């Protein structure tokens, strides 16, 4: 009842177990062809839309990390911008732009990283496009005209397509028909071939078919397109129902009609919008585009296109402008000839008015003096479009200003005949009502300090009549404002910044705007923003190992800080302050002490600069580093008498000389179904890279064990690392999935969803009665089985894989001359439902290159009963059985399995109710032991 250690390989010599990474790429997806080219690079050919699965098999110690990258593909392929850290690369529904060279890099820090590559060639064939063009030319001095027709067939494909031309159903052979030429034009996109019909004959008016083929590569069928050439074949022509420029009010419904006036075959009419999709509220019907309740956002160029593959497409465009008006601004410009900045009698004055509108040139401006409409005179001149101002600006010039010209002037902007509301601005013009602007920074506001994450205001005070807005920008012209804009307008000169970060630190410029006030030289000032933040320290955390009674120096580096001077520095050990230390606040703090068993622990250096605190944390220990299990032990399992086996446990020690001398290891063995069974100290002293072994014996088949291992020094014990070992015999071992551990089976992490364990009592009472089993194979309500649920959110093609434990076949031999020892995989399946998908069984043989082979497959509804399947395989080494279920077209497609067994020898067909033929695995290699081994590294 107690697990015993019978053998200790204390005298076994050490050797360097650190091995550089080794990698190999294998495929598990829907490949058409996998072959090697002349430079020994593998080429993976796959059809577009199929699933790409590449697995990078690695060996090495420590366990290598795998990274997938890609080159030689489309620049738009997002996979190029990232890396996949996983042994298996999956691409569901691969597209042509994802073809290229994929690299698997395995690195464990020992030697040079292993890099393998495979070129993925995505095969596809689009539907061809056939267009018709014609020319008419004079021949022999206009004695007669020759009419030539060109039929151009274009297709995108990989590999290059082969073209076959037919007139009616008869292939066209150029050598037998002098009236045709077939050639490939230069400088064309995609695969193109042209059929030239010279000087049209009566028989040339017929159906023409362009058939393209990639010779059934990846089972891609041929594709074709047919065109009827008649004497009436003509290119399309269009006519618009509206003008090419259409201006409407917002909220109106707009109808744009495109009438086909010519074209045979009948052209197809489509509508599009330049640079943008059609509005959501649009409706296209029979060449007519309807836009409901248009807004200014619907403005743009709308294109109507008619295509019938004859000649060039016919196109018409409409520029739709939806009226809108934004901010109305004004400017007061003193006499520019006198460099004046104020209003003076006897000098000229200009008032300008501008509104942001669409369309800008349709805006009408009207000027009023004291509410009286202004007409042009010798002293008042209205410019509807001022050439000295921004386009769409109207100005009123007051010539040789008199006292009578002091008044309130109004500018009104509107769209004549439109429902868009008019905009109005009033300006009071007197000598006292207009003064130049003055911009100042309040005392103490030249430098504003704020803590990171806080809120602050930058203030520039502005005075003047009228008081203009203040524009804020960064003094560094290459930097934008926090909003992403280059300038921000404020009405009162106060700029509020929230959630301030250190990258906002710097100088900010404020200046008066040239509008809504005097149009004079802008007034400017600067405000410096100083963002304070806590010190940035390195390291944030560091694990320090050292032997006892040696000096340890801890350094906390202050990388940057604002303010730069430190207010306080405090060292603690395990939360208790070290009051005996008097560090210099102006230097990088460091702590030096002699390590002993009493002062191991967590040391923290807390640095404060008056704004905030940051901490360097050091975990100081004389405890040894963890051991690292070795996973590449050849044939670690050995059969013993009875139902026992032994296991060769191997490991290496990380950095064995970094701490006190390691004198041995604790080995703990625990039965997963019981409490701790065994703990023993073994005397082994590691060397760097040395591989250590320890044999565990009398392990019981059918039981799972957790093996824990920790190094021991004179003063301490390191952390434990654990792994699981599970073994069961192959013979007479039937798994009915009755326990929650499901006999060591596991879910594949790389599929779309999982298998589910269920019995009659746990079934969903609302489930469909048209699919799935009522009870398990034995007919009991308590009996369990594994099944896939085909209901939502599952979609067609989703895959679930269930992996058996690893069956360790160490040296099995069949009878003399018979090759490899056969094994029987037996199970019951249930596949009821009109939308049932596929159940596959794969044999996964483990070696340097893990190989998956499909050994059994069944598709569709198999009725309401449980059926048995027996499969004979001949594995070459340790293997797993993989049950793969693929969801069918609908929810009535549940698939279930039960009573799975793997036994030595051929299947007993007389006990089988399966009507399916047995599949045989090709014979590979010899084997003698029949144990199942599952090892999980925790």
XYZ file of N, CA, C and O in Angstrom, residues 51-196:
584
model
N -8.442 25.510 -43.867
C -7.833 25.810 -42.586
C -6.357 25.425 -42.607
O -6.006 24.265 -42.896
N -5.507 26.385 -42.301
C -4.063 26.148 -42.229
C -3.689 25.800 -40.793
O -4.028 26.535 -39.859
N -3.003 24.671 -40.615
C -2.519 24.263 -39.298
C -1.058 23.835 -39.456
O -0.767 22.856 -40.146
N -0.163 24.572 -38.834
C 1.258 24.242 -38.837
C 1.707 24.041 -37.398
O 1.415 24.874 -36.532
N 2.420 22.970 -37.162
C 2.897 22.670 -35.810
C 4.418 22.657 -35.834
O 5.041 22.063 -36.709
N 5.002 23.347 -34.862
C 6.454 23.404 -34.722
C 6.851 22.440 -33.604
O 6.609 22.711 -32.426
N 7.418 21.307 -33.979
C 7.843 20.310 -33.000
C 9.244 20.655 -32.525
O 10.167 20.810 -33.328
N 9.424 20.784 -31.208
C 10.697 21.239 -30.667
C 11.222 20.244 -29.651
O 10.468 19.514 -29.008
N 12.534 20.226 -29.552
C 13.227 19.484 -28.504
C 14.317 20.395 -27.966
O 14.766 21.322 -28.627
N 14.772 20.095 -26.747
C 15.813 20.878 -26.125
C 15.537 21.053 -24.648
O 14.401 20.897 -24.183
N 16.563 21.367 -23.896
C 16.428 21.584 -22.458
C 17.296 22.772 -22.076
O 18.466 22.820 -22.450
N 16.728 23.785 -21.386
C 15.329 23.905 -20.949
C 14.358 23.934 -22.131
O 14.759 24.132 -23.256
N 13.081 23.781 -21.821
C 12.068 23.690 -22.859
C 12.083 24.954 -23.714
O 11.963 26.059 -23.197
N 12.255 24.845 -25.033
C 12.342 26.053 -25.872
C 11.004 26.792 -25.952
O 9.926 26.200 -25.831
N 11.120 28.096 -26.171
C 9.944 28.923 -26.460
C 9.820 29.055 -27.971
O 10.808 29.313 -28.663
N 8.597 28.902 -28.467
C 8.357 28.885 -29.912
C 7.720 30.201 -30.329
O 6.781 30.686 -29.695
N 8.226 30.754 -31.432
C 7.691 32.005 -31.975
C 7.500 31.846 -33.473
O 8.403 31.422 -34.185
N 6.299 32.193 -33.966
C 5.986 32.155 -35.399
C 6.022 33.581 -35.951
O 5.473 34.506 -35.364
N 6.666 33.736 -37.102
C 6.641 35.009 -37.821
C 6.412 34.721 -39.302
O 6.465 33.573 -39.737
N 6.188 35.785 -40.074
C 5.875 35.616 -41.493
C 6.527 36.723 -42.297
O 6.598 37.864 -41.865
N 7.010 36.361 -43.487
C 7.500 37.342 -44.451
C 7.001 36.938 -45.822
O 6.302 35.940 -45.984
N 7.404 37.711 -46.817
C 7.084 37.414 -48.224
C 5.593 37.301 -48.464
O 5.137 36.513 -49.257
N 4.822 38.132 -47.751
C 3.379 38.162 -47.966
C 2.940 39.575 -48.265
O 3.742 40.460 -48.530
N 1.657 39.804 -48.200
C 1.119 41.129 -48.472
C 1.501 42.088 -47.355
O 1.506 41.732 -46.187
N 1.812 43.324 -47.717
C 2.161 44.316 -46.700
C 0.973 44.641 -45.810
O 1.131 45.150 -44.709
N -0.236 44.365 -46.280
C -1.429 44.626 -45.479
C -1.768 43.485 -44.544
O -2.721 43.570 -43.792
N -0.989 42.411 -44.604
C -1.281 41.241 -43.780
C -0.912 41.547 -42.335
O 0.245 41.744 -42.002
N -1.917 41.592 -41.447
C -1.679 41.961 -40.054
C -0.772 40.974 -39.346
O -0.142 41.301 -38.359
N -0.679 39.752 -39.827
C 0.150 38.761 -39.153
C 1.614 39.180 -39.173
O 2.388 38.793 -38.303
N 2.009 40.006 -40.172
C 3.402 40.431 -40.251
C 3.766 41.383 -39.124
O 4.927 41.511 -38.774
N 2.781 42.057 -38.533
C 3.074 43.058 -37.524
C 3.122 42.451 -36.121
O 3.397 43.139 -35.157
N 2.820 41.200 -35.984
C 2.795 40.580 -34.671
C 3.518 39.242 -34.731
O 3.903 38.759 -35.783
N 3.695 38.642 -33.564
C 4.291 37.320 -33.465
C 3.329 36.409 -32.719
O 2.589 36.841 -31.841
N 3.334 35.146 -33.079
C 2.509 34.150 -32.421
C 3.428 33.279 -31.569
O 4.325 32.627 -32.086
N 3.228 33.313 -30.247
C 4.031 32.491 -29.354
C 3.219 31.243 -29.024
O 2.447 31.196 -28.077
N 3.379 30.218 -29.838
C 2.647 28.977 -29.653
C 3.273 27.940 -30.560
O 3.814 28.258 -31.609
N 3.211 26.677 -30.131
C 3.775 25.636 -30.975
C 2.931 25.393 -32.217
O 3.426 24.921 -33.225
N 1.638 25.705 -32.149
C 0.731 25.447 -33.269
C 0.209 26.767 -33.814
O -0.294 27.602 -33.076
N 0.332 26.939 -35.120
C -0.199 28.110 -35.816
C -1.438 27.687 -36.579
O -1.387 26.766 -37.394
N -2.556 28.366 -36.308
C -3.828 28.052 -36.983
C -4.350 29.313 -37.662
O -4.396 30.375 -37.054
N -4.749 29.162 -38.919
C -5.410 30.239 -39.649
C -6.678 29.647 -40.248
O -6.625 28.806 -41.147
N -7.821 30.053 -39.716
C -9.105 29.557 -40.197
C -9.498 30.323 -41.457
O -9.482 31.542 -41.492
N -9.843 29.588 -42.506
C -10.274 30.222 -43.753
C -9.179 31.097 -44.355
O -9.355 32.295 -44.543
N -8.046 30.510 -44.670
C -6.898 31.277 -45.147
C -7.232 31.999 -46.444
O -7.962 31.483 -47.301
N -6.709 33.229 -46.583
C -6.917 34.044 -47.771
C -5.608 34.168 -48.552
O -4.520 33.940 -48.021
N -5.730 34.583 -49.807
C -4.564 34.601 -50.696
C -3.466 35.528 -50.192
O -2.281 35.258 -50.391
N -3.848 36.642 -49.515
C -2.827 37.565 -49.025
C -2.038 36.968 -47.875
O -0.999 37.517 -47.481
N -2.504 35.849 -47.319
C -1.800 35.224 -46.201
C -0.792 34.185 -46.658
O -0.172 33.519 -45.832
N -0.648 34.019 -47.958
C 0.408 33.152 -48.447
C 1.771 33.792 -48.228
O 1.891 34.999 -48.038
N 2.804 32.991 -48.240
C 4.148 33.517 -48.031
C 4.989 32.536 -47.242
O 4.650 31.352 -47.094
N 6.075 33.031 -46.687
C 7.016 32.175 -45.961
C 6.809 32.361 -44.460
O 6.880 33.470 -43.934
N 6.557 31.268 -43.774
C 6.345 31.275 -42.332
C 7.572 30.668 -41.646
O 8.099 29.640 -42.080
N 7.997 31.326 -40.576
C 9.179 30.898 -39.837
C 8.790 30.464 -38.429
O 8.009 31.140 -37.750
N 9.359 29.347 -38.025
C 9.220 28.870 -36.653
C 10.592 29.016 -35.994
O 11.571 28.424 -36.456
N 10.645 29.805 -34.920
C 11.905 30.005 -34.193
C 11.762 29.421 -32.797
O 10.866 29.799 -32.044
N 12.654 28.487 -32.459
C 12.662 27.859 -31.140
C 13.945 28.270 -30.430
O 15.040 28.069 -30.955
N 13.802 28.822 -29.233
C 14.958 29.336 -28.501
C 14.803 29.003 -27.026
O 13.743 29.226 -26.437
N 15.866 28.454 -26.446
C 15.880 28.187 -25.008
C 17.099 28.785 -24.332
O 17.434 28.413 -23.200
N 17.781 29.701 -25.026
C 18.933 30.361 -24.446
C 20.208 29.552 -24.479
O 21.245 30.002 -23.993
N 20.174 28.345 -25.035
C 21.359 27.491 -25.127
C 21.780 27.423 -26.593
O 21.009 26.953 -27.444
N 22.955 27.902 -26.882
C 23.427 27.866 -28.260
C 22.613 28.790 -29.158
O 22.016 29.774 -28.718
N 22.590 28.450 -30.437
C 21.901 29.260 -31.434
C 20.450 28.787 -31.569
O 20.177 27.584 -31.538
N 19.539 29.739 -31.685
C 18.132 29.389 -31.840
C 17.923 28.588 -33.123
O 18.600 28.801 -34.132
N 16.982 27.637 -33.065
C 16.642 26.841 -34.244
C 15.549 27.558 -35.024
O 14.549 27.990 -34.449
N 15.749 27.691 -36.333
C 14.776 28.371 -37.191
C 14.464 27.463 -38.374
O 15.367 27.006 -39.078
N 13.197 27.178 -38.564
C 12.732 26.417 -39.711
C 11.693 27.251 -40.452
O 10.973 28.051 -39.845
N 11.620 27.035 -41.752
C 10.661 27.805 -42.543
C 9.865 26.863 -43.431
O 10.294 25.756 -43.758
N 8.695 27.337 -43.810
C 7.847 26.620 -44.753
C 7.124 27.669 -45.592
O 6.709 28.713 -45.072
N 7.034 27.437 -46.883
C 6.362 28.379 -47.762
C 4.933 27.911 -47.998
O 4.704 26.778 -48.428
N 4.005 28.786 -47.694
C 2.585 28.487 -47.866
C 2.122 29.089 -49.189
O 2.214 30.305 -49.389
N 1.652 28.230 -50.081
C 1.188 28.657 -51.405
C -0.323 28.482 -51.444
O -0.824 27.354 -51.446
N -1.053 29.593 -51.432
C -2.520 29.565 -51.408
C -3.033 29.508 -52.843
O -2.724 30.383 -53.669
N -3.807 28.493 -53.154
C -4.323 28.286 -54.508
C -5.769 28.801 -54.601
O -6.583 28.584 -53.692
N -6.088 29.447 -55.718
C -7.433 29.987 -55.895
C -7.691 30.194 -57.376
O -6.776 30.259 -58.199
N -8.954 30.308 -57.714
C -9.380 30.599 -59.086
C -10.664 31.399 -59.006
O -11.707 30.881 -58.580
N -10.600 32.680 -59.392
C -11.789 33.529 -59.396
C -12.604 33.280 -60.660
O -12.131 32.655 -61.619
N -13.821 33.800 -60.665
C -14.642 33.725 -61.874
C -14.087 34.704 -62.890
O -13.816 35.866 -62.570
N -13.892 34.279 -64.151
C -13.310 35.184 -65.145
C -14.264 36.312 -65.526
O -15.485 36.211 -65.350
N -13.681 37.387 -66.055
C -14.447 38.541 -66.546
C -14.163 38.691 -68.038
O -12.998 38.748 -68.456
N -15.224 38.752 -68.848
C -15.082 38.849 -70.302
C -15.605 40.201 -70.751
O -16.763 40.553 -70.477
N -14.756 40.976 -71.410
C -15.161 42.277 -71.951
C -14.953 42.272 -73.463
O -14.094 41.554 -73.989
N -15.740 43.110 -74.159
C -15.734 43.148 -75.631
C -15.404 44.565 -76.085
O -15.971 45.546 -75.566
N -14.473 44.655 -77.024
C -14.092 45.946 -77.607
C -14.053 45.791 -79.126
O -13.777 44.703 -79.641
N -14.323 46.894 -79.833
C -14.330 46.807 -81.292
C -13.672 48.036 -81.900
O -13.631 49.104 -81.290
N -13.104 47.856 -83.083
C -12.508 48.958 -83.841
C -13.017 48.895 -85.279
O -13.311 47.827 -85.813
N -13.134 50.069 -85.918
C -13.494 50.163 -87.339
C -12.422 51.003 -88.016
O -12.155 52.132 -87.613
N -11.771 50.449 -89.032
C -10.678 51.174 -89.686
C -10.803 51.060 -91.201
O -11.345 50.091 -91.727
N -10.302 52.101 -91.877
C -10.286 52.090 -93.340
C -9.124 51.242 -93.836
O -8.027 51.266 -93.291
N -9.370 50.477 -94.885
C -8.349 49.611 -95.464
C -8.235 49.932 -96.956
O -9.241 50.082 -97.649
N -6.983 50.020 -97.438
C -6.692 50.255 -98.856
C -7.371 51.526 -99.359
O -8.149 51.502 -100.312
N -7.110 52.619 -98.620
C -7.593 53.910 -99.110
C -9.089 54.014 -99.138
O -9.654 54.523 -100.110
N -9.748 53.565 -98.118
C -11.204 53.671 -97.937
C -11.994 52.878 -98.965
O -13.156 53.176 -99.244
N -11.393 51.881 -99.603
C -12.174 51.040 -100.519
C -13.218 50.243 -99.747
O -14.313 50.002 -100.246
N -12.867 49.797 -98.501
C -13.884 49.146 -97.669
C -13.437 49.297 -96.211
O -12.300 49.650 -95.918
N -14.366 49.054 -95.303
C -14.081 49.156 -93.872
C -13.969 47.766 -93.273
O -14.729 46.860 -93.643
N -13.013 47.626 -92.339
C -12.837 46.355 -91.641
C -13.257 46.541 -90.183
O -12.787 47.443 -89.508
N -14.148 45.715 -89.703
C -14.642 45.783 -88.328
C -14.057 44.617 -87.541
O -14.277 43.455 -87.887
N -13.268 44.951 -86.521
C -12.585 43.947 -85.713
C -13.112 43.995 -84.282
O -13.307 45.081 -83.723
N -13.306 42.824 -83.706
C -13.809 42.711 -82.327
C -12.781 41.968 -81.489
O -12.228 40.952 -81.929
N -12.525 42.501 -80.291
C -11.603 41.874 -79.344
C -12.404 41.393 -78.128
O -13.117 42.189 -77.496
N -12.319 40.119 -77.822
C -12.915 39.562 -76.601
C -11.783 39.315 -75.610
O -10.898 38.486 -75.840
N -11.795 40.076 -74.525
C -10.718 40.017 -73.532
C -11.223 39.269 -72.296
O -12.223 39.666 -71.687
N -10.522 38.196 -71.923
C -10.898 37.375 -70.768
C -9.808 37.509 -69.707
O -8.633 37.218 -69.961
N -10.193 37.949 -68.510
C -9.243 38.189 -67.418
C -9.677 37.412 -66.181
O -10.872 37.361 -65.854
N -8.706 36.820 -65.485
C -9.005 36.057 -64.275
C -7.832 36.177 -63.316
O -6.667 36.305 -63.733
N -8.108 36.159 -62.033
C -7.073 36.098 -61.003
C -6.990 34.654 -60.509
O -8.012 34.067 -60.120
N -5.793 34.100 -60.513
C -5.652 32.693 -60.135
C -4.250 32.415 -59.640
O -3.317 33.173 -59.875
N -4.116 31.318 -58.939
C -2.821 30.759 -58.551
C -3.012 29.246 -58.432
O -3.827 28.794 -57.636
N -2.328 28.471 -59.285
C -1.303 28.838 -60.261
C -1.920 29.519 -61.481
O -3.146 29.611 -61.581
N -1.082 29.997 -62.427
C -1.632 30.645 -63.629
C -2.643 29.747 -64.343
O -2.462 28.534 -64.447
N -3.707 30.368 -64.793
C -4.809 29.615 -65.405
C -4.520 29.321 -66.877
O -3.779 30.044 -67.548
N -5.142 28.270 -67.360
C -5.116 27.929 -68.783
C -6.461 28.331 -69.377
O -7.517 28.107 -68.762
N -6.431 28.950 -70.574
C -7.649 29.462 -71.211
C -8.081 28.525 -72.335
O -7.251 28.007 -73.100
N -9.393 28.337 -72.441
C -10.001 27.593 -73.557
C -11.143 28.442 -74.103
O -12.061 28.815 -73.360
N -11.075 28.791 -75.393
C -12.120 29.585 -76.039
C -13.042 28.655 -76.829
O -12.591 27.734 -77.500
N -14.348 28.956 -76.752
C -15.330 28.169 -77.497
C -16.279 29.109 -78.217
O -16.704 30.132 -77.677
N -16.610 28.719 -79.452
C -17.702 29.366 -80.182
C -18.856 28.381 -80.152
O -18.781 27.297 -80.734
N -19.916 28.756 -79.416
C -20.956 27.772 -79.133
C -20.389 26.729 -78.181
O -19.957 27.046 -77.073
N -20.352 25.476 -78.627
C -19.768 24.408 -77.815
C -18.486 23.851 -78.413
O -17.920 22.897 -77.887
N -18.041 24.489 -79.494
C -16.882 23.963 -80.229
C -15.654 24.790 -79.869
O -15.656 26.030 -80.008
N -14.571 24.152 -79.392
C -13.343 24.896 -79.097
C -12.797 25.574 -80.340
O -12.869 25.047 -81.457
N -12.227 26.785 -80.158
C -11.654 27.555 -81.254
C -10.172 27.224 -81.355
O -9.429 27.346 -80.374
N -9.738 26.815 -82.542
C -8.332 26.523 -82.779
C -7.803 27.543 -83.786
O -8.263 27.608 -84.930
N -6.847 28.322 -83.349
C -6.319 29.394 -84.191
C -5.702 28.860 -85.480
O -5.816 29.473 -86.543
N -5.105 27.710 -85.388
C -4.441 27.161 -86.577
C -5.425 26.744 -87.654
O -5.050 26.606 -88.828
N -6.676 26.546 -87.288
C -7.671 26.092 -88.249
C -8.650 27.184 -88.661
O -9.579 26.918 -89.415
N -8.496 28.399 -88.112
C -9.427 29.487 -88.428
C -8.606 30.750 -88.637
O -8.073 31.333 -87.700
N -8.498 31.174 -89.903
C -7.695 32.342 -90.214
C -8.355 33.650 -89.802
O -7.730 34.704 -89.846
N -9.599 33.591 -89.387
C -10.319 34.804 -88.990
C -10.152 35.153 -87.525
O -10.776 36.113 -87.052
N -9.332 34.398 -86.796
C -9.161 34.669 -85.373
C -7.675 34.713 -85.030
O -6.846 34.083 -85.687
N -7.359 35.474 -84.006
C -6.044 35.471 -83.356
C -6.279 35.292 -81.860
O -7.195 35.923 -81.291
N -5.458 34.483 -81.203
C -5.512 34.305 -79.752
C -4.125 34.630 -79.213
O -3.133 34.038 -79.624
N -4.061 35.590 -78.290
C -2.758 36.010 -77.779
C -2.915 36.552 -76.360
O -4.018 36.865 -75.891
N -1.770 36.688 -75.672
C -1.719 37.252 -74.324
C -1.161 38.667 -74.421
O -0.013 38.848 -74.836
N -1.930 39.679 -74.067
C -1.443 41.064 -74.166
C -0.426 41.359 -73.066
O -0.385 40.702 -72.024
N 0.399 42.376 -73.297
C 1.380 42.797 -72.300
C 0.764 43.794 -71.329
O -0.245 44.448 -71.626
N 1.388 43.899 -70.147
C 1.035 44.916 -69.163
C -0.437 44.856 -68.765
O -1.163 45.841 -68.800
N -0.879 43.687 -68.399
C -2.247 43.534 -67.909
C -2.210 42.981 -66.497
O -1.285 42.263 -66.112
N -3.224 43.296 -65.726
C -3.325 42.811 -64.355
C -4.064 41.475 -64.345
O -5.120 41.336 -64.932
N -3.484 40.498 -63.653
C -4.075 39.170 -63.638
C -3.732 38.410 -64.911
O -2.972 38.859 -65.771
N -4.295 37.227 -65.008
C -4.102 36.410 -66.209
C -5.094 36.880 -67.280
O -6.301 36.949 -67.036
N -4.603 37.195 -68.465
C -5.453 37.730 -69.533
C -5.123 37.052 -70.854
O -3.956 36.825 -71.179
N -6.169 36.774 -71.608
C -6.006 36.272 -72.964
C -7.064 36.925 -73.835
O -8.212 37.135 -73.404
N -6.673 37.258 -75.064
C -7.550 37.982 -75.983
C -7.864 37.106 -77.189
O -6.969 36.477 -77.781
N -9.164 37.062 -77.526
C -9.617 36.424 -78.769
C -9.959 37.545 -79.746
O -10.888 38.326 -79.500
N -9.225 37.643 -80.845
C -9.433 38.691 -81.838
C -10.182 38.111 -83.028
O -9.745 37.153 -83.663
